[in-house]
Amino acid sequence: SNLGEKGMAAWADAFASKYSPILMVDKQELMGMEAQTVIGLMDDKRLFDDEADQEEQDKAEVDKSPNEAATRLEYVPGDGNWAQDMVTIKVSKTMFARGERYGCILMKDMTDDDKVLVLKKRIDVSMSNEDILDLVQRQSMANSDALEFCTRAPQSCKPGFLKCVAYQLTNRPNLPVVFV
């Protein structure tokens, strides 16, 4: 190299001083890393920044969506009944992620502190409203069973299921039911 040992050391020190806070790595640790590792960290940081930017854009798109009336349906396993309440929601117009079976759409429940939720839409087959309610009911029962199990299991055992809730979109044709 044309820099020589002292020049390389000074360059490495300047590089580490600039990038260690950005990459969230100790300066001395960064100086000891192989070049490929540092390049990988920089690529990860760029990817993370791009994902954060995309997430902010997705949330802004939900905010632009019109308010909609919906009925929130939550299965209560102890009672065997559905708790219902009228809520106001906003649903994004586009999917932000897509897998083999489901597409994910951001949604806000304006009645619940503007909480951002992920609405899952089956894309490989259509699901009837009854199928969606059955899925939510089974998930709620599994969550209830897991919580009950935790009261009797050792503390190190902590199974759990994400809370699953259905929403019936009351202003849309055919009153579709979706789940989050």
mmCIF file of C-alpha atoms in Angstrom:
data_model
loop_
_atom_site.group_PDB
_atom_site.id
_atom_site.type_symbol
_atom_site.label_atom_id
_atom_site.label_comp_id
_atom_site.label_asym_id
_atom_site.label_seq_id
_atom_site.Cartn_x
_atom_site.Cartn_y
_atom_site.Cartn_z
ATOM 1 C CA SER A 1 0.000 0.000 0.000
ATOM 2 C CA ASN A 2 1.148 3.577 -0.674
ATOM 3 C CA LEU A 3 0.112 4.738 2.799
ATOM 4 C CA GLY A 4 2.663 2.742 4.748
ATOM 5 C CA GLU A 5 2.005 1.309 8.203
ATOM 6 C CA LYS A 6 1.557 4.679 9.964
ATOM 7 C CA GLY A 7 -0.723 5.953 7.199
ATOM 8 C CA MET A 8 -2.855 2.795 7.330
ATOM 9 C CA ALA A 9 -3.084 3.012 11.116
ATOM 10 C CA ALA A 10 -4.180 6.661 10.892
ATOM 11 C CA TRP A 11 -6.746 5.815 8.190
ATOM 12 C CA ALA A 12 -8.080 2.873 10.239
ATOM 13 C CA ASP A 13 -8.328 5.100 13.337
ATOM 14 C CA ALA A 14 -10.204 7.805 11.395
ATOM 15 C CA PHE A 15 -12.507 5.203 9.804
ATOM 16 C CA ALA A 16 -13.244 3.556 13.167
ATOM 17 C CA SER A 17 -13.860 6.936 14.823
ATOM 18 C CA LYS A 18 -16.394 7.856 12.150
ATOM 19 C CA TYR A 19 -18.192 4.527 11.723
ATOM 20 C CA SER A 20 -18.117 2.834 15.142
ATOM 21 C CA PRO A 21 -21.082 4.901 16.462
ATOM 22 C CA ILE A 22 -23.045 4.330 13.240
ATOM 23 C CA LEU A 23 -22.385 0.576 13.220
ATOM 24 C CA MET A 24 -22.842 0.415 17.006
ATOM 25 C CA VAL A 25 -19.489 -1.352 17.460
ATOM 26 C CA ASP A 26 -16.678 -0.399 19.812
ATOM 27 C CA LYS A 27 -13.907 1.518 18.009
ATOM 28 C CA GLN A 28 -11.145 -0.911 19.044
ATOM 29 C CA GLU A 29 -13.294 -3.875 18.045
ATOM 30 C CA LEU A 30 -13.971 -2.307 14.645
ATOM 31 C CA MET A 31 -10.246 -1.715 14.082
ATOM 32 C CA GLY A 32 -9.559 -5.418 14.768
ATOM 33 C CA MET A 33 -12.155 -6.753 12.328
ATOM 34 C CA GLU A 34 -11.431 -8.242 8.938
ATOM 35 C CA ALA A 35 -12.375 -6.022 6.000
ATOM 36 C CA GLN A 36 -15.159 -8.391 4.862
ATOM 37 C CA THR A 37 -16.755 -8.276 8.315
ATOM 38 C CA VAL A 38 -16.739 -4.465 8.288
ATOM 39 C CA ILE A 39 -18.219 -4.420 4.774
ATOM 40 C CA GLY A 40 -20.927 -6.839 5.932
ATOM 41 C CA LEU A 41 -21.747 -4.606 8.906
ATOM 42 C CA MET A 42 -21.987 -1.583 6.620
ATOM 43 C CA ASP A 43 -24.298 -3.467 4.230
ATOM 44 C CA ASP A 44 -26.474 -4.589 7.188
ATOM 45 C CA LYS A 45 -26.674 -0.997 8.451
ATOM 46 C CA ARG A 46 -27.692 0.243 5.001
ATOM 47 C CA LEU A 47 -30.321 -2.512 4.769
ATOM 48 C CA PHE A 48 -31.593 -1.653 8.259
ATOM 49 C CA ASP A 49 -31.825 2.039 7.357
ATOM 50 C CA ASP A 50 -33.669 1.188 4.126
ATOM 51 C CA GLU A 51 -36.113 -1.037 6.054
ATOM 52 C CA ALA A 52 -36.676 1.698 8.653
ATOM 53 C CA ASP A 53 -37.363 4.211 5.866
ATOM 54 C CA GLN A 54 -39.791 1.770 4.217
ATOM 55 C CA GLU A 55 -41.547 1.139 7.535
ATOM 56 C CA GLU A 56 -42.047 4.886 8.012
ATOM 57 C CA GLN A 57 -43.435 5.167 4.466
ATOM 58 C CA ASP A 58 -45.800 2.246 5.119
ATOM 59 C CA LYS A 59 -47.045 3.842 8.358
ATOM 60 C CA ALA A 60 -47.537 7.173 6.571
ATOM 61 C CA GLU A 61 -49.621 5.391 3.920
ATOM 62 C CA VAL A 62 -51.902 3.965 6.626
ATOM 63 C CA ASP A 63 -52.335 7.453 8.071
ATOM 64 C CA LYS A 64 -53.489 8.708 4.645
ATOM 65 C CA SER A 65 -56.140 5.990 4.401
ATOM 66 C CA PRO A 66 -59.732 6.958 5.176
ATOM 67 C CA ASN A 67 -61.362 6.049 8.475
ATOM 68 C CA GLU A 68 -63.625 3.005 8.319
ATOM 69 C CA ALA A 69 -66.196 1.633 10.706
ATOM 70 C CA ALA A 70 -65.606 -1.948 11.801
ATOM 71 C CA THR A 71 -66.767 -4.444 14.385
ATOM 72 C CA ARG A 72 -63.900 -5.879 16.426
ATOM 73 C CA LEU A 73 -64.550 -9.518 17.319
ATOM 74 C CA GLU A 74 -62.544 -11.166 20.069
ATOM 75 C CA TYR A 75 -63.218 -14.742 21.125
ATOM 76 C CA VAL A 76 -63.378 -15.240 24.903
ATOM 77 C CA PRO A 77 -62.513 -18.923 25.552
ATOM 78 C CA GLY A 78 -63.742 -18.951 29.170
ATOM 79 C CA ASP A 79 -67.235 -17.847 28.114
ATOM 80 C CA GLY A 80 -67.291 -19.480 24.703
ATOM 81 C CA ASN A 81 -68.616 -16.165 23.353
ATOM 82 C CA TRP A 82 -67.461 -13.407 21.044
ATOM 83 C CA ALA A 83 -66.857 -9.962 22.545
ATOM 84 C CA GLN A 84 -67.868 -7.287 20.039
ATOM 85 C CA ASP A 85 -67.300 -3.576 19.911
ATOM 86 C CA MET A 86 -67.592 -0.909 17.238
ATOM 87 C CA VAL A 87 -64.252 0.650 16.320
ATOM 88 C CA THR A 88 -62.744 3.002 13.769
ATOM 89 C CA ILE A 89 -59.861 1.670 11.697
ATOM 90 C CA LYS A 90 -57.609 2.674 8.808
ATOM 91 C CA VAL A 91 -56.386 0.058 6.333
ATOM 92 C CA SER A 92 -53.433 0.573 4.011
ATOM 93 C CA LYS A 93 -54.123 0.139 0.307
ATOM 94 C CA THR A 94 -51.015 -1.988 -0.364
ATOM 95 C CA MET A 95 -49.327 -5.073 1.042
ATOM 96 C CA PHE A 96 -45.968 -4.397 2.659
ATOM 97 C CA ALA A 97 -44.927 -8.070 2.730
ATOM 98 C CA ARG A 98 -45.955 -11.223 0.928
ATOM 99 C CA GLY A 99 -45.309 -14.873 1.586
ATOM 100 C CA GLU A 100 -46.507 -18.108 -0.002
ATOM 101 C CA ARG A 101 -49.872 -18.057 1.771
ATOM 102 C CA TYR A 102 -50.394 -14.629 3.302
ATOM 103 C CA GLY A 103 -49.923 -11.018 2.401
ATOM 104 C CA CYS A 104 -49.467 -8.451 5.179
ATOM 105 C CA ILE A 105 -51.212 -5.092 5.225
ATOM 106 C CA LEU A 106 -50.789 -2.428 7.881
ATOM 107 C CA MET A 107 -53.907 -1.369 9.735
ATOM 108 C CA LYS A 108 -54.564 1.075 12.554
ATOM 109 C CA ASP A 109 -57.196 0.633 15.214
ATOM 110 C CA MET A 110 -57.988 4.285 15.948
ATOM 111 C CA THR A 111 -60.010 3.294 19.024
ATOM 112 C CA ASP A 112 -57.001 1.543 20.590
ATOM 113 C CA ASP A 113 -54.430 4.380 20.899
ATOM 114 C CA ASP A 114 -53.782 4.348 17.146
ATOM 115 C CA LYS A 115 -52.078 0.973 17.537
ATOM 116 C CA VAL A 116 -50.564 -0.241 14.252
ATOM 117 C CA LEU A 117 -51.539 -3.847 13.540
ATOM 118 C CA VAL A 118 -50.685 -6.327 10.804
ATOM 119 C CA LEU A 119 -53.715 -7.543 8.893
ATOM 120 C CA LYS A 120 -53.062 -10.922 7.259
ATOM 121 C CA LYS A 121 -54.788 -11.721 3.995
ATOM 122 C CA ARG A 122 -54.721 -15.181 2.484
ATOM 123 C CA ILE A 123 -53.441 -14.856 -1.108
ATOM 124 C CA ASP A 124 -53.202 -18.480 -2.249
ATOM 125 C CA VAL A 125 -56.884 -19.343 -1.624
ATOM 126 C CA SER A 126 -59.927 -17.404 -0.532
ATOM 127 C CA MET A 127 -61.163 -17.780 3.040
ATOM 128 C CA SER A 128 -64.787 -17.392 4.020
ATOM 129 C CA ASN A 129 -65.766 -15.209 6.970
ATOM 130 C CA GLU A 130 -66.555 -18.414 8.890
ATOM 131 C CA ASP A 131 -63.068 -19.814 8.177
ATOM 132 C CA ILE A 132 -61.466 -16.625 9.489
ATOM 133 C CA LEU A 133 -63.601 -16.634 12.639
ATOM 134 C CA ASP A 134 -62.722 -20.309 13.192
ATOM 135 C CA LEU A 135 -59.006 -19.482 12.857
ATOM 136 C CA VAL A 136 -59.304 -16.630 15.385
ATOM 137 C CA GLN A 137 -61.286 -18.852 17.761
ATOM 138 C CA ARG A 138 -58.662 -21.640 17.602
ATOM 139 C CA GLN A 139 -55.803 -19.165 18.122
ATOM 140 C CA SER A 140 -57.610 -17.630 21.125
ATOM 141 C CA MET A 141 -58.224 -21.062 22.640
ATOM 142 C CA ALA A 142 -54.569 -22.028 22.113
ATOM 143 C CA ASN A 143 -53.470 -18.791 23.786
ATOM 144 C CA SER A 144 -55.795 -19.445 26.726
ATOM 145 C CA ASP A 145 -54.478 -23.014 27.092
ATOM 146 C CA ALA A 146 -50.876 -21.784 26.949
ATOM 147 C CA LEU A 147 -51.547 -19.188 29.644
ATOM 148 C CA GLU A 148 -53.208 -21.830 31.836
ATOM 149 C CA PHE A 149 -50.278 -24.185 31.282
ATOM 150 C CA CYS A 150 -47.863 -21.429 32.344
ATOM 151 C CA THR A 151 -49.597 -21.118 35.727
ATOM 152 C CA ARG A 152 -48.642 -24.751 36.477
ATOM 153 C CA ALA A 153 -45.384 -25.147 34.565
ATOM 154 C CA PRO A 154 -41.880 -24.279 35.759
ATOM 155 C CA GLN A 155 -41.000 -20.599 35.426
ATOM 156 C CA SER A 156 -38.539 -21.355 32.633
ATOM 157 C CA CYS A 157 -41.409 -22.618 30.460
ATOM 158 C CA LYS A 158 -43.174 -19.712 28.787
ATOM 159 C CA PRO A 159 -45.210 -20.814 25.771
ATOM 160 C CA GLY A 160 -47.448 -18.223 24.230
ATOM 161 C CA PHE A 161 -49.448 -17.294 21.201
ATOM 162 C CA LEU A 162 -49.974 -13.888 19.693
ATOM 163 C CA LYS A 163 -53.378 -12.444 20.381
ATOM 164 C CA CYS A 164 -55.583 -12.873 17.336
ATOM 165 C CA VAL A 165 -58.602 -10.650 16.718
ATOM 166 C CA ALA A 166 -61.077 -10.436 13.836
ATOM 167 C CA TYR A 167 -62.513 -7.254 12.350
ATOM 168 C CA GLN A 168 -65.663 -7.138 10.240
ATOM 169 C CA LEU A 169 -65.401 -4.225 7.822
ATOM 170 C CA THR A 170 -68.941 -2.903 8.071
ATOM 171 C CA ASN A 171 -68.709 -0.265 5.318
ATOM 172 C CA ARG A 172 -67.498 -2.667 2.629
ATOM 173 C CA PRO A 173 -69.611 -4.813 0.302
ATOM 174 C CA ASN A 174 -70.297 -8.326 1.614
ATOM 175 C CA LEU A 175 -69.038 -7.294 5.110
ATOM 176 C CA PRO A 176 -65.657 -9.077 4.861
ATOM 177 C CA VAL A 177 -63.947 -10.348 8.010
ATOM 178 C CA VAL A 178 -60.173 -9.955 8.371
ATOM 179 C CA PHE A 179 -57.819 -10.945 11.164
ATOM 180 C CA VAL A 180 -54.820 -9.420 12.856
#
